Short mmCIF file of C-alpha atoms and ligand atoms in Angstrom, two decimals:
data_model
loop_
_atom_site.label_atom_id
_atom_site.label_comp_id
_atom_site.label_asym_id
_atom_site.label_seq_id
_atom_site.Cartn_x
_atom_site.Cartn_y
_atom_site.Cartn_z
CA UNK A 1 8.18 -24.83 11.30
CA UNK A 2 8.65 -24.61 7.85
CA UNK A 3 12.21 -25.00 6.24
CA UNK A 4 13.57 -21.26 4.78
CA UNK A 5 14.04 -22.81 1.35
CA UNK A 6 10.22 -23.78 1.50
CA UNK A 7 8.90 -20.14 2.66
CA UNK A 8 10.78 -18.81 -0.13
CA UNK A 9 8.06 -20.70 -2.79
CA UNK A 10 5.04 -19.24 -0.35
CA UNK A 11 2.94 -17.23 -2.49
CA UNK A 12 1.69 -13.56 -0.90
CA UNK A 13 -1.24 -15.22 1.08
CA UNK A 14 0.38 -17.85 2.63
CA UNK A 15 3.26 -15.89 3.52
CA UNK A 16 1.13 -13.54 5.18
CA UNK A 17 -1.01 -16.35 7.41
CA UNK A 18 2.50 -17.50 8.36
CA UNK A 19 3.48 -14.69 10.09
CA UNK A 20 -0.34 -13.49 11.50
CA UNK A 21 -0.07 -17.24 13.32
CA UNK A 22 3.48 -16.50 14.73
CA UNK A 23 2.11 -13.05 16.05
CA UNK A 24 -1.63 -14.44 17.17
CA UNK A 25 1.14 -17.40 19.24
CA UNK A 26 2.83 -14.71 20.19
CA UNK A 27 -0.19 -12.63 21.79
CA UNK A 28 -1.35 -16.28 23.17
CA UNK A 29 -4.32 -16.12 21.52
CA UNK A 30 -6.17 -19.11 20.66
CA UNK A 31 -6.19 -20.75 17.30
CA UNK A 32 -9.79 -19.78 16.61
CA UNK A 33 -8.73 -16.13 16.04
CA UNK A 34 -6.19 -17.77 13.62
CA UNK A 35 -8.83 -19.41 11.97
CA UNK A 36 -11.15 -16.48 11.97
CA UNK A 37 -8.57 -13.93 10.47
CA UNK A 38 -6.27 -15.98 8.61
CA UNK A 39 -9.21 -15.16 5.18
CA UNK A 40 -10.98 -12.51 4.57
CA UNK A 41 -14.70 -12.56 5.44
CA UNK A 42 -15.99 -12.17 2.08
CA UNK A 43 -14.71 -12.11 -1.06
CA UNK A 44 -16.57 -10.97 -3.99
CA UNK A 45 -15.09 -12.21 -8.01
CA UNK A 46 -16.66 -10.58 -10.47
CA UNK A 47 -16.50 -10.80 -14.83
CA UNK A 48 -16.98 -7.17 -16.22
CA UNK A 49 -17.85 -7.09 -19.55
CA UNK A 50 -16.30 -3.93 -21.35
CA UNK A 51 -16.98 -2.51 -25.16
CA UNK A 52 -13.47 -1.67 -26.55
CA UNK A 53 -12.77 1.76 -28.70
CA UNK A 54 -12.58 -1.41 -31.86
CA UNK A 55 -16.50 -2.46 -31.38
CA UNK A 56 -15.68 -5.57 -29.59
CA UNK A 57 -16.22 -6.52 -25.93
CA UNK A 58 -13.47 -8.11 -23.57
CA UNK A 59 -14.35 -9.50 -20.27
CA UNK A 60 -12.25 -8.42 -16.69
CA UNK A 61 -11.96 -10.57 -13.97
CA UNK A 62 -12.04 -8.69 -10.83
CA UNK A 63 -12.31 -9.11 -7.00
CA UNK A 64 -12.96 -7.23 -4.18
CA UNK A 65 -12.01 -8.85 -0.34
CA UNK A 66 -13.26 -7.59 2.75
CA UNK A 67 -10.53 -8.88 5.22
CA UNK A 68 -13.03 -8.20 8.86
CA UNK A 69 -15.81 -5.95 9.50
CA UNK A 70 -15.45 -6.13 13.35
CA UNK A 71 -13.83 -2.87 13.95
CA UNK A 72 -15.91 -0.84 11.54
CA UNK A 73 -16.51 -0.88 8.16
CA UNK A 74 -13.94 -2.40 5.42
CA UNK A 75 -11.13 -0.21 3.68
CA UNK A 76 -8.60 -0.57 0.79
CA UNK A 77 -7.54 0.41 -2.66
CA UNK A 78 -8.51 -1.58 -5.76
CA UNK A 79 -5.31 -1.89 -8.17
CA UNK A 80 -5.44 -2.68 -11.94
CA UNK A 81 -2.46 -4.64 -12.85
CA UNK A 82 -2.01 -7.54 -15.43
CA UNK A 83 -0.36 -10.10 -13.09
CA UNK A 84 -2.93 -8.73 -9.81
CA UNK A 85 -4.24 -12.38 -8.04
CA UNK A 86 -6.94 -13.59 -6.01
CA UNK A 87 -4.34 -14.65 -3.32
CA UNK A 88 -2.76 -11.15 -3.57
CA UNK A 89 -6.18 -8.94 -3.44
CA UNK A 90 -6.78 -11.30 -0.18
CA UNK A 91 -3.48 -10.63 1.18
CA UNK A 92 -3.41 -7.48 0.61
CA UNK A 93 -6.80 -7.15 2.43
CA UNK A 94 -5.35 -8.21 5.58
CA UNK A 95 -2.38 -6.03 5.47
CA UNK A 96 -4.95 -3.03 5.33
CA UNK A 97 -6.42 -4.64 8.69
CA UNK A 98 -3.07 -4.53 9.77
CA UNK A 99 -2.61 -0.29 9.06
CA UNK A 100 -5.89 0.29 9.93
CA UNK A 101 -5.31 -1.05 13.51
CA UNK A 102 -1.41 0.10 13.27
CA UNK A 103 -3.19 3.74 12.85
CA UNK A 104 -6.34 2.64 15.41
CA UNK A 105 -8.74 4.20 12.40
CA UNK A 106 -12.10 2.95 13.24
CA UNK A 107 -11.96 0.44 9.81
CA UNK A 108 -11.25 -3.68 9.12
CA UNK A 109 -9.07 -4.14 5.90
CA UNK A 110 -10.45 -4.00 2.43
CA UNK A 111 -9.13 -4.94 -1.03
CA UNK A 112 -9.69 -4.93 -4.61
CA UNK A 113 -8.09 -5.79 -7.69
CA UNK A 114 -8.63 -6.35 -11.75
CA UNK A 115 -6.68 -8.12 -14.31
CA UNK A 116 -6.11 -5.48 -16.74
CA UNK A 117 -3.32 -3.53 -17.83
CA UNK A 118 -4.48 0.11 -17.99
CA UNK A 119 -1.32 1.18 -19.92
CA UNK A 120 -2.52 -0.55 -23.06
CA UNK A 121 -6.16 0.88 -22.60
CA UNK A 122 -7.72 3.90 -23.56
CA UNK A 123 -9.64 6.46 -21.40
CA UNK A 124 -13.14 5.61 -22.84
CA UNK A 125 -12.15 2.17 -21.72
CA UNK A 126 -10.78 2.76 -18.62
CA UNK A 127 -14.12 4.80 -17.65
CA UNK A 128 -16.38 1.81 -18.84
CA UNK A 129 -14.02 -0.91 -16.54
CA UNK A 130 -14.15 1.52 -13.60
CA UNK A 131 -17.93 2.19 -13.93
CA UNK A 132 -18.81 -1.38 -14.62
CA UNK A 133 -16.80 -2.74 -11.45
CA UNK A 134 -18.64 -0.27 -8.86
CA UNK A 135 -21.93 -1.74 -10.56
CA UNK A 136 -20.50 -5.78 -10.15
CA UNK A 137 -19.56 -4.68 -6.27
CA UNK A 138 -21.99 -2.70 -5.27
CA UNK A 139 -23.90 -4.67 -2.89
CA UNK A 140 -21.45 -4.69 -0.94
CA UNK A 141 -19.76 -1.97 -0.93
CA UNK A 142 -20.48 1.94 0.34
CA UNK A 143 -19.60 4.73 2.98
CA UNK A 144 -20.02 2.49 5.89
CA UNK A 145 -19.84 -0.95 4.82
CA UNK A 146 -16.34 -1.05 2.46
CA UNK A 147 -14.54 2.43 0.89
CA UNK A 148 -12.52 1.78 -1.44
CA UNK A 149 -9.28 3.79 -2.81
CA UNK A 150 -6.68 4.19 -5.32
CA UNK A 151 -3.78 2.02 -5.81
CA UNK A 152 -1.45 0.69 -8.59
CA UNK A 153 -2.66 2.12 -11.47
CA UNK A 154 -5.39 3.66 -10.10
CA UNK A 155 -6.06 7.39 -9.81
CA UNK A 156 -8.35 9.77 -8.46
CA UNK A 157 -9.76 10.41 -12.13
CA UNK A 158 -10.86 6.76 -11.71
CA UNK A 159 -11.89 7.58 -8.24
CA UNK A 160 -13.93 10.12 -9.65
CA UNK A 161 -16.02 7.91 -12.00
CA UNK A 162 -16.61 5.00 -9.34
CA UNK A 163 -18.11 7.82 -7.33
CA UNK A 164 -20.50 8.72 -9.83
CA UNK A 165 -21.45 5.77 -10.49
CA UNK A 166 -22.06 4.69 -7.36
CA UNK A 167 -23.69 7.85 -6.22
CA UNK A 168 -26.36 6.80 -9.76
CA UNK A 169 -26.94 3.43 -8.16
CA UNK A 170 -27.53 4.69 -4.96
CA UNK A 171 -29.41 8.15 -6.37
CA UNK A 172 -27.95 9.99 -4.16
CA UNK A 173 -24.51 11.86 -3.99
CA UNK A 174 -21.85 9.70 -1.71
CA UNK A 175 -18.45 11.02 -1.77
CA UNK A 176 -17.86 9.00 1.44
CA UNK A 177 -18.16 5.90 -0.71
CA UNK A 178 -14.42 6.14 -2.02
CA UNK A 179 -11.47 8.23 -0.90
CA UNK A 180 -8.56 9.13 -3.16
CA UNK A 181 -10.84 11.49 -5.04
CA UNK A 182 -10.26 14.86 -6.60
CA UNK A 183 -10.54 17.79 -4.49
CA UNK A 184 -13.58 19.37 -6.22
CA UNK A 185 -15.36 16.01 -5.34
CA UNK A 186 -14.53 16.01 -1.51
CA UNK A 187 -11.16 15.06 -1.78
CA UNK A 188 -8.91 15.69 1.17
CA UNK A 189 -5.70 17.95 0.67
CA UNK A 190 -2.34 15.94 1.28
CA UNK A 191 -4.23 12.44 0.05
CA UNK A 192 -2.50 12.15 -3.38
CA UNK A 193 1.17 12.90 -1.02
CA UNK A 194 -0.01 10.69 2.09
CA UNK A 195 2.00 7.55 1.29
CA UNK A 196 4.72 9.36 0.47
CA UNK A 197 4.77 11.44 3.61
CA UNK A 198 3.95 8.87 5.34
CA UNK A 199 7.40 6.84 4.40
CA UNK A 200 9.17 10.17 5.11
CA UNK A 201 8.00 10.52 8.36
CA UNK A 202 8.89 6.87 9.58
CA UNK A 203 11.93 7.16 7.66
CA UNK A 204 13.03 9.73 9.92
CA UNK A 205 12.63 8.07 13.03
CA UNK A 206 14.12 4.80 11.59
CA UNK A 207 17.23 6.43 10.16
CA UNK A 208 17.32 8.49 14.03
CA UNK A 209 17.49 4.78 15.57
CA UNK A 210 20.28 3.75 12.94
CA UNK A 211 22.54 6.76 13.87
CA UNK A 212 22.17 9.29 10.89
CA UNK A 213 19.93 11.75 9.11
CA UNK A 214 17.66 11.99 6.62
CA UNK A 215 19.84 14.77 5.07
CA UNK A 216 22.56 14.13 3.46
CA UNK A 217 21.68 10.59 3.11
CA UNK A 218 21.66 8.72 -0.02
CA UNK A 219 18.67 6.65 -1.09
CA UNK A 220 17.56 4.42 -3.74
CA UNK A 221 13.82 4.62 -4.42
CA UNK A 222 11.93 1.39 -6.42
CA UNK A 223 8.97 2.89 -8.38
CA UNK A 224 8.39 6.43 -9.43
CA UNK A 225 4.68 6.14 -9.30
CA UNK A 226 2.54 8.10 -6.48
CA UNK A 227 4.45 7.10 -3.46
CA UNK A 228 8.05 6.60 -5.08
CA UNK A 229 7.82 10.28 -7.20
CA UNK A 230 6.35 12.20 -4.28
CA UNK A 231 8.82 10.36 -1.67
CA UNK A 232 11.48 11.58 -4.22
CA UNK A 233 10.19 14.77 -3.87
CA UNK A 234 10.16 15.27 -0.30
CA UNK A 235 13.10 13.54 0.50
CA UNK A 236 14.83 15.94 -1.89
CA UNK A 237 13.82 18.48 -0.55
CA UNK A 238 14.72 17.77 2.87
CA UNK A 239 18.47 17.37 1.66
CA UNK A 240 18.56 13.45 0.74
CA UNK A 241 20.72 12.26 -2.55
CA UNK A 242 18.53 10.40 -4.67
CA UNK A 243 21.26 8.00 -6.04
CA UNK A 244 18.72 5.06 -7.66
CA UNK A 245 15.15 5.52 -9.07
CA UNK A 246 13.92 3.21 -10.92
CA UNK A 247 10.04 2.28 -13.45
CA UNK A 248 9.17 -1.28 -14.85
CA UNK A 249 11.31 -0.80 -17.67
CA UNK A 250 14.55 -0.48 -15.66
CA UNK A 251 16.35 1.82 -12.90
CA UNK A 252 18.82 4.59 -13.09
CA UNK A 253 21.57 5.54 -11.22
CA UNK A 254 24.21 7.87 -10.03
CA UNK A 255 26.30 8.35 -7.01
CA UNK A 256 26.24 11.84 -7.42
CA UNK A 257 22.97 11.80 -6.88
CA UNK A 258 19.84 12.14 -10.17
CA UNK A 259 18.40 15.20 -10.79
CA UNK A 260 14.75 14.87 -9.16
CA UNK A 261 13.08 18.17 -10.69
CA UNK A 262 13.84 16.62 -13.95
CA UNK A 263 12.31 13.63 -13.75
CA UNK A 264 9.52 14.55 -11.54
CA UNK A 265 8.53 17.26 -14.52
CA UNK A 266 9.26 14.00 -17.35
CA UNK A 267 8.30 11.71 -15.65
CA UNK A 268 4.70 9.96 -17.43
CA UNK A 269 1.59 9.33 -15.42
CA UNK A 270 2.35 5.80 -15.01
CA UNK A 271 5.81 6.66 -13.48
CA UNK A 272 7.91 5.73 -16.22
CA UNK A 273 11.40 7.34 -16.40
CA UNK A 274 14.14 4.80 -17.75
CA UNK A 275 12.72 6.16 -20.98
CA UNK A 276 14.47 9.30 -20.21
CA UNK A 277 18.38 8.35 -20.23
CA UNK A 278 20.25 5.91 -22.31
CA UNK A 279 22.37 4.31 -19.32
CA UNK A 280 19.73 2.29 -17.48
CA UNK A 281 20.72 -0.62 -15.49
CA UNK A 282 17.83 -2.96 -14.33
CA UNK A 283 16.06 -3.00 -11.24
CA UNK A 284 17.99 -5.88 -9.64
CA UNK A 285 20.92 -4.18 -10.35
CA UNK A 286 20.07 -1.22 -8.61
CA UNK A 287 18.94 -2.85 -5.46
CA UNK A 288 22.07 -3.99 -4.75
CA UNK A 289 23.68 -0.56 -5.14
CA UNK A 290 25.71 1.25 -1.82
CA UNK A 291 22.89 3.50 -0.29
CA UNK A 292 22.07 4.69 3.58
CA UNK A 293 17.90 4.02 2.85
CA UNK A 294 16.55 1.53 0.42
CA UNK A 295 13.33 1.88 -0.51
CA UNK A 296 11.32 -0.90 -2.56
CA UNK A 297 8.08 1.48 -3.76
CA UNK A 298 6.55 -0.53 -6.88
CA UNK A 299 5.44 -3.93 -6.29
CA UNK A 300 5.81 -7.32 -3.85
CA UNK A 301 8.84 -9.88 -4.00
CA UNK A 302 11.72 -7.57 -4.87
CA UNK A 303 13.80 -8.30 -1.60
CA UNK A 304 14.44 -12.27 -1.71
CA UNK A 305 16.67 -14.40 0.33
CA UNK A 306 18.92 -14.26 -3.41
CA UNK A 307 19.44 -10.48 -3.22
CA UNK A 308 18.80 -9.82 0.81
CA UNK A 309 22.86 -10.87 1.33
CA UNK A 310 23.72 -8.19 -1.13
CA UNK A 311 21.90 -5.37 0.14
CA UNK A 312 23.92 -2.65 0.96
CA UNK A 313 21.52 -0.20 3.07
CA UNK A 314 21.53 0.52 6.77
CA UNK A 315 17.23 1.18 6.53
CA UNK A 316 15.05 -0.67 3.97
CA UNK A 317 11.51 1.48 4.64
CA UNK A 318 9.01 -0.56 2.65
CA UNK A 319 6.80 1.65 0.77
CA UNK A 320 5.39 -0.83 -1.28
CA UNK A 321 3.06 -3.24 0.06
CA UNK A 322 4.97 -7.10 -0.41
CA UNK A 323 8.08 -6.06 -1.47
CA UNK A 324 9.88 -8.37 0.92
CA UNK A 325 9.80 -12.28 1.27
CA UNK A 326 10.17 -14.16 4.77
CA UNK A 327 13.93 -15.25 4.28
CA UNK A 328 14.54 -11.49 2.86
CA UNK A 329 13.23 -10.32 6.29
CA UNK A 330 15.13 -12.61 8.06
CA UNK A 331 18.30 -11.82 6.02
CA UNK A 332 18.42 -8.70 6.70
CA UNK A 333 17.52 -8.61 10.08
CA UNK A 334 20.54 -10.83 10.77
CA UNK A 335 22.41 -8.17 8.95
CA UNK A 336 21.27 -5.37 11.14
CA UNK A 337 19.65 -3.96 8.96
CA UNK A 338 16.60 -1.98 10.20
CA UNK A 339 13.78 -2.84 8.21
CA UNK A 340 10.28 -0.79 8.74
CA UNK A 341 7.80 -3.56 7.44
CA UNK A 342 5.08 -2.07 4.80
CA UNK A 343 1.74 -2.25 7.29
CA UNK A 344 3.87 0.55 9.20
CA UNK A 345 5.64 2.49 6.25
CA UNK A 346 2.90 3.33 4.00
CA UNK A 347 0.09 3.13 6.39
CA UNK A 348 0.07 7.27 5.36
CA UNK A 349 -2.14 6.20 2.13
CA UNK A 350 -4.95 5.09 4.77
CA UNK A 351 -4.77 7.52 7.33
CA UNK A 352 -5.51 10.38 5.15
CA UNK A 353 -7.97 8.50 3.27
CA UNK A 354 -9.40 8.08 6.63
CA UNK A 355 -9.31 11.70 7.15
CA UNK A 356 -10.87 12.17 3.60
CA UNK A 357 -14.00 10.40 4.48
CA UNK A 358 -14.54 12.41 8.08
CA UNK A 359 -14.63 15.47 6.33
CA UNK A 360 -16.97 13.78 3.87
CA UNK A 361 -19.41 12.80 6.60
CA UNK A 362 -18.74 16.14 8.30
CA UNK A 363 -19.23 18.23 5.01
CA UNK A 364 -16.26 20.38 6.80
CA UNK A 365 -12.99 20.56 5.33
CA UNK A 366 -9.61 20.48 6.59
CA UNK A 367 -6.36 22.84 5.87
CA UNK A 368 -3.33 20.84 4.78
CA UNK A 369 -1.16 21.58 7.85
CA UNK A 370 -4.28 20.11 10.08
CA UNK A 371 -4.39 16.83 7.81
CA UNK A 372 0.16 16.62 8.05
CA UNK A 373 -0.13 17.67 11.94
CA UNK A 374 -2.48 14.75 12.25
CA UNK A 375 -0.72 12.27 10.17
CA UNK A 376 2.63 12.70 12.15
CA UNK A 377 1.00 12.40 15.77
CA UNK A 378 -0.52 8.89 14.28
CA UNK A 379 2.31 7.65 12.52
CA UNK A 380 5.30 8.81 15.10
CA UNK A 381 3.12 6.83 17.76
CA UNK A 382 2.55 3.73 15.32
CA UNK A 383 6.45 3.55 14.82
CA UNK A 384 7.28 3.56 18.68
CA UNK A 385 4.16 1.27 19.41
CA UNK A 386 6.03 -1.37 16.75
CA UNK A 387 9.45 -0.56 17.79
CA UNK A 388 8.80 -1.22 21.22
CA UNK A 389 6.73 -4.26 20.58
CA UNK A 390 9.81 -5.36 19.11
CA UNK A 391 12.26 -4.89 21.40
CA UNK A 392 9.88 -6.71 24.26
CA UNK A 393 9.10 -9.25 22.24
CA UNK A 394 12.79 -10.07 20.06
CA UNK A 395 10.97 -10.24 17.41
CA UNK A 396 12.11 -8.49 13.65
CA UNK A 397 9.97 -5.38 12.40
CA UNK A 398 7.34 -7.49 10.77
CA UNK A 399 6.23 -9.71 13.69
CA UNK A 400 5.74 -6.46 15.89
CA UNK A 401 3.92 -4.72 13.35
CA UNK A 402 1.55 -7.67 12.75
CA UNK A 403 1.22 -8.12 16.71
CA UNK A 404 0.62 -4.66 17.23
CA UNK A 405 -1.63 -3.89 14.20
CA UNK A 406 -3.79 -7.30 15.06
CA UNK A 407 -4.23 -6.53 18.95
CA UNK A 408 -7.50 -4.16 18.37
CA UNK A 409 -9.33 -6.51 15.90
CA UNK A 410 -8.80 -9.57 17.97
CA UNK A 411 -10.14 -7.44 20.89
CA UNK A 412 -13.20 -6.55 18.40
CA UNK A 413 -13.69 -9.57 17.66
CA UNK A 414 -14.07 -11.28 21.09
CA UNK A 415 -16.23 -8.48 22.49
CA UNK A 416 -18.77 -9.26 19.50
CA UNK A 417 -18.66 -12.74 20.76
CA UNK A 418 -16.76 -13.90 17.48
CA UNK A 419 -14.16 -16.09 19.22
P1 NAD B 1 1.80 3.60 -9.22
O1 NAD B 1 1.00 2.84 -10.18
O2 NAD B 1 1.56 5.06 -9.09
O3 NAD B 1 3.38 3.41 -9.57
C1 NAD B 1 3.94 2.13 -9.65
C2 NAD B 1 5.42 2.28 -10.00
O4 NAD B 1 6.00 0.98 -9.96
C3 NAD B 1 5.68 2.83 -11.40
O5 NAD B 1 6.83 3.63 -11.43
C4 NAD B 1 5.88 1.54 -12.23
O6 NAD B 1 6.67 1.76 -13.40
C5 NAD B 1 6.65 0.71 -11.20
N1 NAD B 1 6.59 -0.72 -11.51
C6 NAD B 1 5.52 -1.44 -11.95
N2 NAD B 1 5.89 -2.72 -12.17
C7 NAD B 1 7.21 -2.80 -11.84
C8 NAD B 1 8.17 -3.84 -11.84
N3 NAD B 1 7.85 -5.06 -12.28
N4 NAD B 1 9.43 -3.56 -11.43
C9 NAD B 1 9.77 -2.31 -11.02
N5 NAD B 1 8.91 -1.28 -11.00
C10 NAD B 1 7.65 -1.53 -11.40
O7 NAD B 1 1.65 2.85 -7.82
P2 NAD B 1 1.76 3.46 -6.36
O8 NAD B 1 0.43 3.93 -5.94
O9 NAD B 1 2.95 4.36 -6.29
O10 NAD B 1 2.05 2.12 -5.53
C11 NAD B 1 3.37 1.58 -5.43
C12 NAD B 1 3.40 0.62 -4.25
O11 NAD B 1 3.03 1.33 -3.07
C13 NAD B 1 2.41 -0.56 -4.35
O12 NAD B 1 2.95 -1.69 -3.74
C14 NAD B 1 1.21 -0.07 -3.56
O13 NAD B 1 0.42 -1.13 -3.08
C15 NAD B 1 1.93 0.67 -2.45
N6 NAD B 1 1.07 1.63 -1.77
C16 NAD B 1 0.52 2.69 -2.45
C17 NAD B 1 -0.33 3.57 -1.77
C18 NAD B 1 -0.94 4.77 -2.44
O14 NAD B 1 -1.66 5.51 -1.76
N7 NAD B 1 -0.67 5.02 -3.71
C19 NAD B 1 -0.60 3.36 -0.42
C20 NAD B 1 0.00 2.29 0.24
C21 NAD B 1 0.84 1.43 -0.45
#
């Protein structure tokens, strides 16, 4: 067992392998399924080589993971962030194995990622990165080996040009190559919202188990981005106080409550609002503010075991994927404070992506209501599958989730004759 203090230095990956061996002990399954899952299968880097607006060329480093294949084929986002790692695309691969099965979806967990920072870039550059990743990773990608998605800092404009490019390589159209797209290129209705309603509807039954509503209760949203602005949204509509948003920059806050039309019509396309008001605090600051539902919806590590004493939330839904270390968990666990782990909370992203690439392959479209009615039934049944898992087992959120959300792929795996 390794000492708290000593968990607490674990980068992303290694965090992740601890708690996938805890839940494979768990499940008694041997240690060659530990072995087998604890990387992903493949794992592609690649240098792309991009012209800037200024005549001179900068080179990306890049990567795209493909966590297991035994399910079906491989699926994930790929983010574009400045500080986005090798150990983090991986981790994050397995995580998506972890939603996928979560969600049963017929898919094994995909990642990708580039060091760039597409704030500082312009749109003729952003197009030329995009295009020249899909032609680095194409081998190995496509509509039923790895479909990709959006993610931080990705859109479904950038969507849209990785399709075309990929549908040039391949000379043939493939909208089922990538999900995330725009509608007028096969893009499901409810995608760009999924995460978002995902959270909400989890959020509903996690605040139900902790003895209060939804309405009327006051949260404090990390990120304003796609799942943090439309979470905003919904949960203002639905009669929540928004008390605490917050961007990169810094967080506001009021315990009144912010005014969410506002700064859902200001807010930029990168989700940047602190620009907005002079009174910002910073993000720490805000995580430790009274709420009823915390939600971390920007990037990994927020939640520590330095600021997991301080908390003061009855929920913590994790929108974004990471946002919690192992001695955070623990922490607040302790506290009694329900936490739904991030392979649960915004497995929304992935089920409607999955429901964006049936209605590719079908070349039949969906209404909205049919894509929400379907999303609930998933995720309602994913959140009692994990609660229940983790009331059998004693175990916190997390270890459920990863027990639950590993069960199908190990099952996979040994019927392929893999372990
Ligand atoms: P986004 O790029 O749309 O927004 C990111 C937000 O986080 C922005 O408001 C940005 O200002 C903020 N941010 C960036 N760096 C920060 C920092 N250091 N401190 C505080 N805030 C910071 O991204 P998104 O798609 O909303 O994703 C947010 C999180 O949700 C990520 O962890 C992502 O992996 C996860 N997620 C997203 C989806 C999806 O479909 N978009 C699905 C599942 C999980």
């Amino acid at each position: 067992m390794i000492a708290a203090a000593k968990t607490e230095q674990l980068n992303v990956l290694e965090r992740t392998q601890l708690v996938m061996e805890q839940a494979l002990n768990k499940m008694s399954y041997g240690k060659d399924v530990y072995e087998l899952l604890k990387e992903p299968q493949r794992l592609l880097t690649v240098r792309i080589p991009v012209r800037m607006d200024d005549g001179t060329t900068t080179v990306f480093t890049g990567w795209r993971a493909q966590h297991n294949d035994a399910v079906g084929p491989t699926k994930g986002g790929i983010r574009f962030h400045p500080d986005v790692t090798v150990e983090e695309v991986k981790a994050l691969s397995i995580w998506m194995s972890m939603k996928c099965g979560l969600a049963n979806l017929p898919y094994g967990g995909g990642k990708g990622g580039i060091q760039c920072d597409p704030r500082a870039m312009s749109m003729g550059e952003l197009e030329r990165l995009s295009r020249g990743y899909v032609r680095a990773i194409s081998q190995i990608v496509g509509p039923t080996k790895d479909i990709p998605a959006p993610d931080v800092y990705t859109n479904a404009q950038i969507m849209a040009w990785m399709m075309d490019e990929y549908s040039h390589i391949r000379e043939f159209d493939s909208p089922g190559f990538i999900t995330g797209k725009p509608l007028v290129l096969g893009g499901s209705l409810g995608r760009d919202s999924s995460t978002a309603k995902g959270v909400t509807i989890v959020m509903k039954e996690a605040a139900r188990l902790a003895g209060f509503s939804v309405q009327g209760a006051r949260v404090i949203i990390q990120g304003f981005g796609n799942a943090g602005s439309y979470l905003a949204q919904f949960l203002h509509k639905e009669g929540a106080i928004i008390v605490g948003v917050s961007d990169a920059y810094g967080a506001l806050y009021d315990p009144d409550g912010l005014d969410i039309p506002y700064l859902l019509d200001r807010r930029d396309s990168f989700g940047t609002v602190s620009n907005l008001v002079e009174n910002c605090i910073t993000n720490e600051e805000m995580l430790q503010k009274p709420c009823d539902i915390l939600v971390p919806a920007a990037i990994s590590n927020q939640l520590t075991a330095a600021n997991a004493p301080h908390i003061q939330a009855k929920v913590v839904v994790e929108a974004a994927n990471g946002p919690t270390t192992l001695e955070g968990t623990k922490i607040l666990t302790e506290r009694g404070i329900l936490l739904v782990p991030d392979v649960l909370a915004s497995a929304g992203g992935v089920i409607v992506s999955y429901f964006e690439w049936v209605q590719n392959n079908q070349g039949y479209y969906w209404t909205e209501q049919e894509v929400d009615e379907k999303l609930e039934a998933i995720l309602t049944a994913a959140f009692t599958s994990v609660y229940n898992t983790a009331q059998q087992h004693e175990t916190d959120m997390r270890l459920a989730a990863y027990m639950a959300g590993l069960k199908k792929m190990v099952e996979a795996c040994t019927y392929r004759g893999w372990v």
